[in-house]
Short mmCIF file of N, CA, C and O and ligand atoms in Angstrom, two decimals:
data_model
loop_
_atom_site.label_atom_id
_atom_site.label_comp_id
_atom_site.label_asym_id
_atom_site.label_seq_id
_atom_site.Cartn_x
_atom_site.Cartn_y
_atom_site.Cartn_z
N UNK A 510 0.82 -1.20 0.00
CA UNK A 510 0.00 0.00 0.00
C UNK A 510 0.86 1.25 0.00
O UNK A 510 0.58 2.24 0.68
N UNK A 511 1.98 1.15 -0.85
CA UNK A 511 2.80 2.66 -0.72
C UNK A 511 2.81 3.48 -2.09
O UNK A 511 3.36 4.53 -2.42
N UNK A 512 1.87 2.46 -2.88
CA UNK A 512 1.50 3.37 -4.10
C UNK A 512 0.46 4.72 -3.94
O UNK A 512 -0.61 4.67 -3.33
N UNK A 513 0.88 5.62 -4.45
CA UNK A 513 0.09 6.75 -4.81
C UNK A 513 -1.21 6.73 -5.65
O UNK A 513 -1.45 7.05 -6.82
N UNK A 514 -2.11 6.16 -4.45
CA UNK A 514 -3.65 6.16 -5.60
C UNK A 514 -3.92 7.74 -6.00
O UNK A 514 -3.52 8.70 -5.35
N UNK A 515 -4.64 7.78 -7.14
CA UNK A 515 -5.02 8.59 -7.37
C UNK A 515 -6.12 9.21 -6.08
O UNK A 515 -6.74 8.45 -5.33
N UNK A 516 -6.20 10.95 -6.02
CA UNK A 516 -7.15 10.89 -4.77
C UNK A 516 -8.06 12.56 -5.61
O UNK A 516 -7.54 13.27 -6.47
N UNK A 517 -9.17 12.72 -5.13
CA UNK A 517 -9.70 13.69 -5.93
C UNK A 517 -9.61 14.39 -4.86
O UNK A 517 -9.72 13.88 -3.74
N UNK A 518 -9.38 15.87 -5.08
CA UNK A 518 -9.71 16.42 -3.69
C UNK A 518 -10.66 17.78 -4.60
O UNK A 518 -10.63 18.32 -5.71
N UNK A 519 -11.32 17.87 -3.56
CA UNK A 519 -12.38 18.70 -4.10
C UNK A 519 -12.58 20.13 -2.75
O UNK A 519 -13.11 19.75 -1.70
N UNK A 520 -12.20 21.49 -2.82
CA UNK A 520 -11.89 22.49 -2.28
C UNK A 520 -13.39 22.71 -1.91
O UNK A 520 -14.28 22.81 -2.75
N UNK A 521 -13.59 22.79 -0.46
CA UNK A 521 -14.96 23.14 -0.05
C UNK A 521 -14.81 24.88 0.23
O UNK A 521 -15.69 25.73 0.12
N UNK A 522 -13.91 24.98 0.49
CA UNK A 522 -13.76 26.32 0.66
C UNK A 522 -12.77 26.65 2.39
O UNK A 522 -12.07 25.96 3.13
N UNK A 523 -13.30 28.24 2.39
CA UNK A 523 -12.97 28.16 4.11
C UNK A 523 -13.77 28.71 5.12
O UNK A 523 -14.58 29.62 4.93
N UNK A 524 -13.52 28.07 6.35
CA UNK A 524 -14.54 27.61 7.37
C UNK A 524 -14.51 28.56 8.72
O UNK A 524 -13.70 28.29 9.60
N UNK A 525 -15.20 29.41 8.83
CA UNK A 525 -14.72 30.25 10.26
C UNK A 525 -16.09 29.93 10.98
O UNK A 525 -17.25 29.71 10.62
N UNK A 526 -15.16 30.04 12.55
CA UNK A 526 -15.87 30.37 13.55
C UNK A 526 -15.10 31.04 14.86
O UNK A 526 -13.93 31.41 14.79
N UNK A 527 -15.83 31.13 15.98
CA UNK A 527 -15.26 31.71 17.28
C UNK A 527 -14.79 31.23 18.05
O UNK A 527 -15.65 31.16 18.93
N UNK A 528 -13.58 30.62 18.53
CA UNK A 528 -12.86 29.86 19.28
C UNK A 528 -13.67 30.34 20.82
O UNK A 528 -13.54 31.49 21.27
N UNK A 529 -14.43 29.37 21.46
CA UNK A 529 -15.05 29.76 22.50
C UNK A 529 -14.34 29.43 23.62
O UNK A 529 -14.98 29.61 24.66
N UNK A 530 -13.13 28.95 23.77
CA UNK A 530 -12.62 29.25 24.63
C UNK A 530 -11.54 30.10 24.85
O UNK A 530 -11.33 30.58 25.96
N UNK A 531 -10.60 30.40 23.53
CA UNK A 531 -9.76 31.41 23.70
C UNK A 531 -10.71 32.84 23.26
O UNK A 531 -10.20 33.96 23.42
N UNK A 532 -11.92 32.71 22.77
CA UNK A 532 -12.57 33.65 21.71
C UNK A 532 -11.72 34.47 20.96
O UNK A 532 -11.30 35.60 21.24
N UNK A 533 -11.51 33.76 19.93
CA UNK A 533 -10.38 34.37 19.06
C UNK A 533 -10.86 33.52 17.60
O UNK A 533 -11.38 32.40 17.65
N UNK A 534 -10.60 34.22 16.36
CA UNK A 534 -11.79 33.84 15.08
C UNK A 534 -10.47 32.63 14.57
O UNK A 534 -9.24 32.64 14.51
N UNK A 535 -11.33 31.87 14.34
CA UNK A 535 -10.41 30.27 13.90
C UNK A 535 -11.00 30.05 12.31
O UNK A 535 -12.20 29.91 12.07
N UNK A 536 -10.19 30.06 11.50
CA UNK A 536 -10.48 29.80 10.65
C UNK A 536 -10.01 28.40 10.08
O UNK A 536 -9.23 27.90 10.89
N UNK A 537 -10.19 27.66 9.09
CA UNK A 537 -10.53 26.25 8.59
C UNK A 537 -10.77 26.19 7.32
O UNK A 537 -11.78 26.63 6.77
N UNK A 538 -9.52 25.45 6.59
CA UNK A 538 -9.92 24.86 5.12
C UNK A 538 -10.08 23.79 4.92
O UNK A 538 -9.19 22.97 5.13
N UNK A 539 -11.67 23.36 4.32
CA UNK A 539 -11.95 22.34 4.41
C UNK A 539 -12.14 21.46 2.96
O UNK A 539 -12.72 21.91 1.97
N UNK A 540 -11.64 20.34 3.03
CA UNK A 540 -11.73 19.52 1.56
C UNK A 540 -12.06 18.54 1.41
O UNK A 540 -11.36 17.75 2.05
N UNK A 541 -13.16 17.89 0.61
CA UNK A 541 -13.11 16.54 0.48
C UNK A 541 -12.19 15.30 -0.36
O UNK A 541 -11.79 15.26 -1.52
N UNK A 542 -12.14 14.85 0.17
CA UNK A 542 -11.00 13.72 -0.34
C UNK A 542 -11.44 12.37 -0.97
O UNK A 542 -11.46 11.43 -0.17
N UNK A 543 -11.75 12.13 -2.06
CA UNK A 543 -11.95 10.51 -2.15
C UNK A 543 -10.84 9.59 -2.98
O UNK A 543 -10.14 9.96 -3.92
N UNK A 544 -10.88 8.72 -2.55
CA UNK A 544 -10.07 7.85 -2.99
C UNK A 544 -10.68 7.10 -4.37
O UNK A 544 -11.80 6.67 -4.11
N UNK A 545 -10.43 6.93 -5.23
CA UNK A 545 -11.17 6.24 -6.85
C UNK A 545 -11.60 4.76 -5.79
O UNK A 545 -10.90 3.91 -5.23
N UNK A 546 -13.22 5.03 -5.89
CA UNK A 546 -14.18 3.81 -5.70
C UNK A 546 -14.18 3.62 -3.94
O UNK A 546 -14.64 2.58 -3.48
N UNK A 547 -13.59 4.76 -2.92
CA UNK A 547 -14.34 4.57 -1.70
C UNK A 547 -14.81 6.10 -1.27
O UNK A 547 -14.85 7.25 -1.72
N UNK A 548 -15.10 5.46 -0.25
CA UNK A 548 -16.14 6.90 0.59
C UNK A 548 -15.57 8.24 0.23
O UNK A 548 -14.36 8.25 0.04
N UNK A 549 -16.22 9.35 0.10
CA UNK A 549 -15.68 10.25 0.80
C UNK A 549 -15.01 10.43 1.80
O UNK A 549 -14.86 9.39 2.43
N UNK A 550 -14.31 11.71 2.45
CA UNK A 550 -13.84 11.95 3.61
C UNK A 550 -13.34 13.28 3.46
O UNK A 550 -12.76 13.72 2.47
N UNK A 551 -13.71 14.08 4.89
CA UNK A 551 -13.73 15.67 4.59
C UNK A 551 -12.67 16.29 5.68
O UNK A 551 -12.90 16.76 6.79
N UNK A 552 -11.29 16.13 4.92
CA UNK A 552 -10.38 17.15 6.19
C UNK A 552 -10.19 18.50 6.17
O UNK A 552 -10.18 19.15 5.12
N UNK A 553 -10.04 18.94 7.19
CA UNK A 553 -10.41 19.74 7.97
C UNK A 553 -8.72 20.52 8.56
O UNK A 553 -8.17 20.06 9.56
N UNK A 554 -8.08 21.71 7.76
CA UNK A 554 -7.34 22.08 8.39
C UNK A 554 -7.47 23.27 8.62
O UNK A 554 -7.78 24.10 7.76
N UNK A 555 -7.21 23.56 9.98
CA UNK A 555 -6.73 25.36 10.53
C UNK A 555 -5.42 25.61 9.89
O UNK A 555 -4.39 25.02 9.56
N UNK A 556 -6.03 26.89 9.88
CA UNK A 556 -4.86 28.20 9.66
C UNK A 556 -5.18 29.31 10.41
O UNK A 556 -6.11 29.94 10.91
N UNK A 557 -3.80 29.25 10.24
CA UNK A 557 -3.80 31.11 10.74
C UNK A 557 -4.02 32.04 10.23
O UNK A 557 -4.29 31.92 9.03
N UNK A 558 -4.04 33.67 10.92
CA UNK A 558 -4.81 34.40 10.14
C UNK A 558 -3.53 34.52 8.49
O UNK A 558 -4.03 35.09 7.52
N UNK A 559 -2.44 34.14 8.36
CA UNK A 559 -1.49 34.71 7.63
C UNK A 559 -1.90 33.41 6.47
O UNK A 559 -1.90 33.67 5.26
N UNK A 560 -2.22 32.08 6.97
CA UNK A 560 -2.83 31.55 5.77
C UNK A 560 -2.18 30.12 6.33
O UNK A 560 -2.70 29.15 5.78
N UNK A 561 -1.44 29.89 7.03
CA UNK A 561 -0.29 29.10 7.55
C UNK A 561 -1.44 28.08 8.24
O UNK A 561 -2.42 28.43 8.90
N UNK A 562 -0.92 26.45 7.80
CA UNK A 562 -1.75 25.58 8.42
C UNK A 562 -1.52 25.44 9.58
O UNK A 562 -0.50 26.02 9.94
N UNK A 563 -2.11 24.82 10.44
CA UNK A 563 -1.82 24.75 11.75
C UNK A 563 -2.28 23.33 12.47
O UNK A 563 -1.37 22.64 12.94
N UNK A 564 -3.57 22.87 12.56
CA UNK A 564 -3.67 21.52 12.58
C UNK A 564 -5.03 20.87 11.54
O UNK A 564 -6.09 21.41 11.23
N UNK A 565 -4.39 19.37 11.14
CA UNK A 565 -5.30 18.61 10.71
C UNK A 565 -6.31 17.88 10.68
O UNK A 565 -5.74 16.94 10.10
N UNK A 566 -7.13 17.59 10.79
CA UNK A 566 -8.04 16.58 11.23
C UNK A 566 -8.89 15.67 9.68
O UNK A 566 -9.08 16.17 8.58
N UNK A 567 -9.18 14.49 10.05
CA UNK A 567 -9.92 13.95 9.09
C UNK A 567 -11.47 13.21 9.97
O UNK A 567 -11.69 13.13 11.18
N UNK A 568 -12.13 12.88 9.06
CA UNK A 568 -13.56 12.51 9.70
C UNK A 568 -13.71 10.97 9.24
O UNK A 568 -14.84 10.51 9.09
N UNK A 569 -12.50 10.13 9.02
CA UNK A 569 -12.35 8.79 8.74
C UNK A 569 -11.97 7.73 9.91
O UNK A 569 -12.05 8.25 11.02
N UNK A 570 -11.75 6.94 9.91
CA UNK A 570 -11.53 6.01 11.03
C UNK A 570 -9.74 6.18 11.22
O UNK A 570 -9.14 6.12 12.29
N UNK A 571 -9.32 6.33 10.26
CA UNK A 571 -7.78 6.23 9.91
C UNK A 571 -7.11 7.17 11.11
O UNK A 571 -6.48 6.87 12.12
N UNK A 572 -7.53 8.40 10.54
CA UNK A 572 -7.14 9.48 11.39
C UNK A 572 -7.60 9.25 13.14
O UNK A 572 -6.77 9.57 14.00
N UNK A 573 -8.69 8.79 13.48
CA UNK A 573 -9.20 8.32 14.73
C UNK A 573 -7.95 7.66 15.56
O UNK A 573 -7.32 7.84 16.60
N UNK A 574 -7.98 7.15 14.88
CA UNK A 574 -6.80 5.61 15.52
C UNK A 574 -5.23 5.87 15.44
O UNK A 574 -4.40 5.42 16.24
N UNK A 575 -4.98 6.62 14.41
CA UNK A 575 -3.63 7.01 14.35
C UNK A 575 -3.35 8.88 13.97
O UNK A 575 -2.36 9.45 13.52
N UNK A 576 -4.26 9.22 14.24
CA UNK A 576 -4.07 10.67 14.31
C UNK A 576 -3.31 11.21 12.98
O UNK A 576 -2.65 12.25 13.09
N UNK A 577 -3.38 10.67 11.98
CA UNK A 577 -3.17 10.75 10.64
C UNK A 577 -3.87 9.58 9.57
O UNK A 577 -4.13 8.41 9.84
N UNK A 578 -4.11 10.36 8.17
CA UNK A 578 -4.57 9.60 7.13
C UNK A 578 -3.88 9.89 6.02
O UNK A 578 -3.05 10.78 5.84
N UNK A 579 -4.45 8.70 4.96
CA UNK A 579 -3.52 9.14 3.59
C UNK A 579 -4.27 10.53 3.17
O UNK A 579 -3.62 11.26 2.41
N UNK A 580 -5.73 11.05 3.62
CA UNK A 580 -7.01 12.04 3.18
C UNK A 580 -5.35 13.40 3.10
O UNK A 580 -4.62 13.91 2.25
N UNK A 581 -5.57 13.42 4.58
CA UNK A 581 -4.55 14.65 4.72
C UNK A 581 -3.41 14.22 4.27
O UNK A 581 -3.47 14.70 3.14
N UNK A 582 -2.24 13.58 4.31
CA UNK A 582 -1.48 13.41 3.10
C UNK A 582 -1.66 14.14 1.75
O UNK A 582 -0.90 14.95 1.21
N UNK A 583 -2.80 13.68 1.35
CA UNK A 583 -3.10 13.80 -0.03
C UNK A 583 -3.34 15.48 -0.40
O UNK A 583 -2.99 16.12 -1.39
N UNK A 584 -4.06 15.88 0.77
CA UNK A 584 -4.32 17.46 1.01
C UNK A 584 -2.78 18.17 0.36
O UNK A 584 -2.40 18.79 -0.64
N UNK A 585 -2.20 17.62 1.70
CA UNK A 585 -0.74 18.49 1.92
C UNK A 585 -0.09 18.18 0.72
O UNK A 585 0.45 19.18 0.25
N UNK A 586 0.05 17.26 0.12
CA UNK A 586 0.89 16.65 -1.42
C UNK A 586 0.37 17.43 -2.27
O UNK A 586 1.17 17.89 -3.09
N UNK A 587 -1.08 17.86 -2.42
CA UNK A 587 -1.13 18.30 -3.39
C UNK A 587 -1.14 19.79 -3.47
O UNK A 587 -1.75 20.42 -4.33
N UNK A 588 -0.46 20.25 -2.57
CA UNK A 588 -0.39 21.56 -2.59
C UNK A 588 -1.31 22.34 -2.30
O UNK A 588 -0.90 23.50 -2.20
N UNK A 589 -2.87 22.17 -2.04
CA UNK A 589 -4.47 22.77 -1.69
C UNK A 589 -4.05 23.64 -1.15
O UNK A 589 -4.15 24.71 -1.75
N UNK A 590 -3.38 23.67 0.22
CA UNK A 590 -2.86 24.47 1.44
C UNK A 590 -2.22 25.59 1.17
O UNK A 590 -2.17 26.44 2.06
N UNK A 591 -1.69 25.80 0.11
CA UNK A 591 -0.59 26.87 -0.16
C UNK A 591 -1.57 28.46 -0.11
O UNK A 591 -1.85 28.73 -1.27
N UNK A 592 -1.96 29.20 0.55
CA UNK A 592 -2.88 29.87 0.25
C UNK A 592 -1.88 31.29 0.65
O UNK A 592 -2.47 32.36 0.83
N UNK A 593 -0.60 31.23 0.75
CA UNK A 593 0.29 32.21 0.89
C UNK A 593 -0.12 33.99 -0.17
O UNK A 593 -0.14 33.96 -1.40
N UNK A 594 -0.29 34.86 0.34
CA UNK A 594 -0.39 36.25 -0.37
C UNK A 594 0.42 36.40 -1.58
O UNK A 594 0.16 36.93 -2.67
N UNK A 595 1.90 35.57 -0.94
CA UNK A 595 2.67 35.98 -2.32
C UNK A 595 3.12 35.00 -2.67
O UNK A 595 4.16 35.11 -3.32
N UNK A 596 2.45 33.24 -2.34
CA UNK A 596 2.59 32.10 -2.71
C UNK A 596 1.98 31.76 -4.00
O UNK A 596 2.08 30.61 -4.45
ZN1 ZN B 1236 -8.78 10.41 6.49
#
């Protein structure tokens, strides 16, 4: 399993809300990920306000159990994240 399946990722956009415990505005780019012929799966990364990721999350079992997936892999490989001003 160290081949590079093909993976679609599809840009949902980005995701704000109010950090209710620091109350401070958290923003979130979120993407869906599928793999050719299984489920969906929608990760979920923060950034900062400068654009800079910060943490990952996925909504798959993968990520559950080992706090990483190929979903986010696939995110970060394909460059989605780069949302730099003068990137
Ligand atoms: Zn995943």
């Amino acid at each position: 399993m160290t081949t590079h399946e093909p993976m679609q990722i599809e840009d949902l956009g980005l995701d704000s809300h109010i950090d209710r415990t620091h109350g401070s505005l958290v923003m979130a780019k979120r993407f869906r990920v599928c793999r050719t012929g299984k489920t969906p799966h929608v990760v979920t990364v923060e950034v900062s306000h400068s654009g800079a990721p910060q943490s990952e999350r996925c909504d798959c079992r993968g990520f559950q159990y080992h706090g990483t997936c190929a979903h986010i892999t696939a995110v970060i490989e394909s460059g989605s994240l780069a949302c730099y001003p003068n990137g």
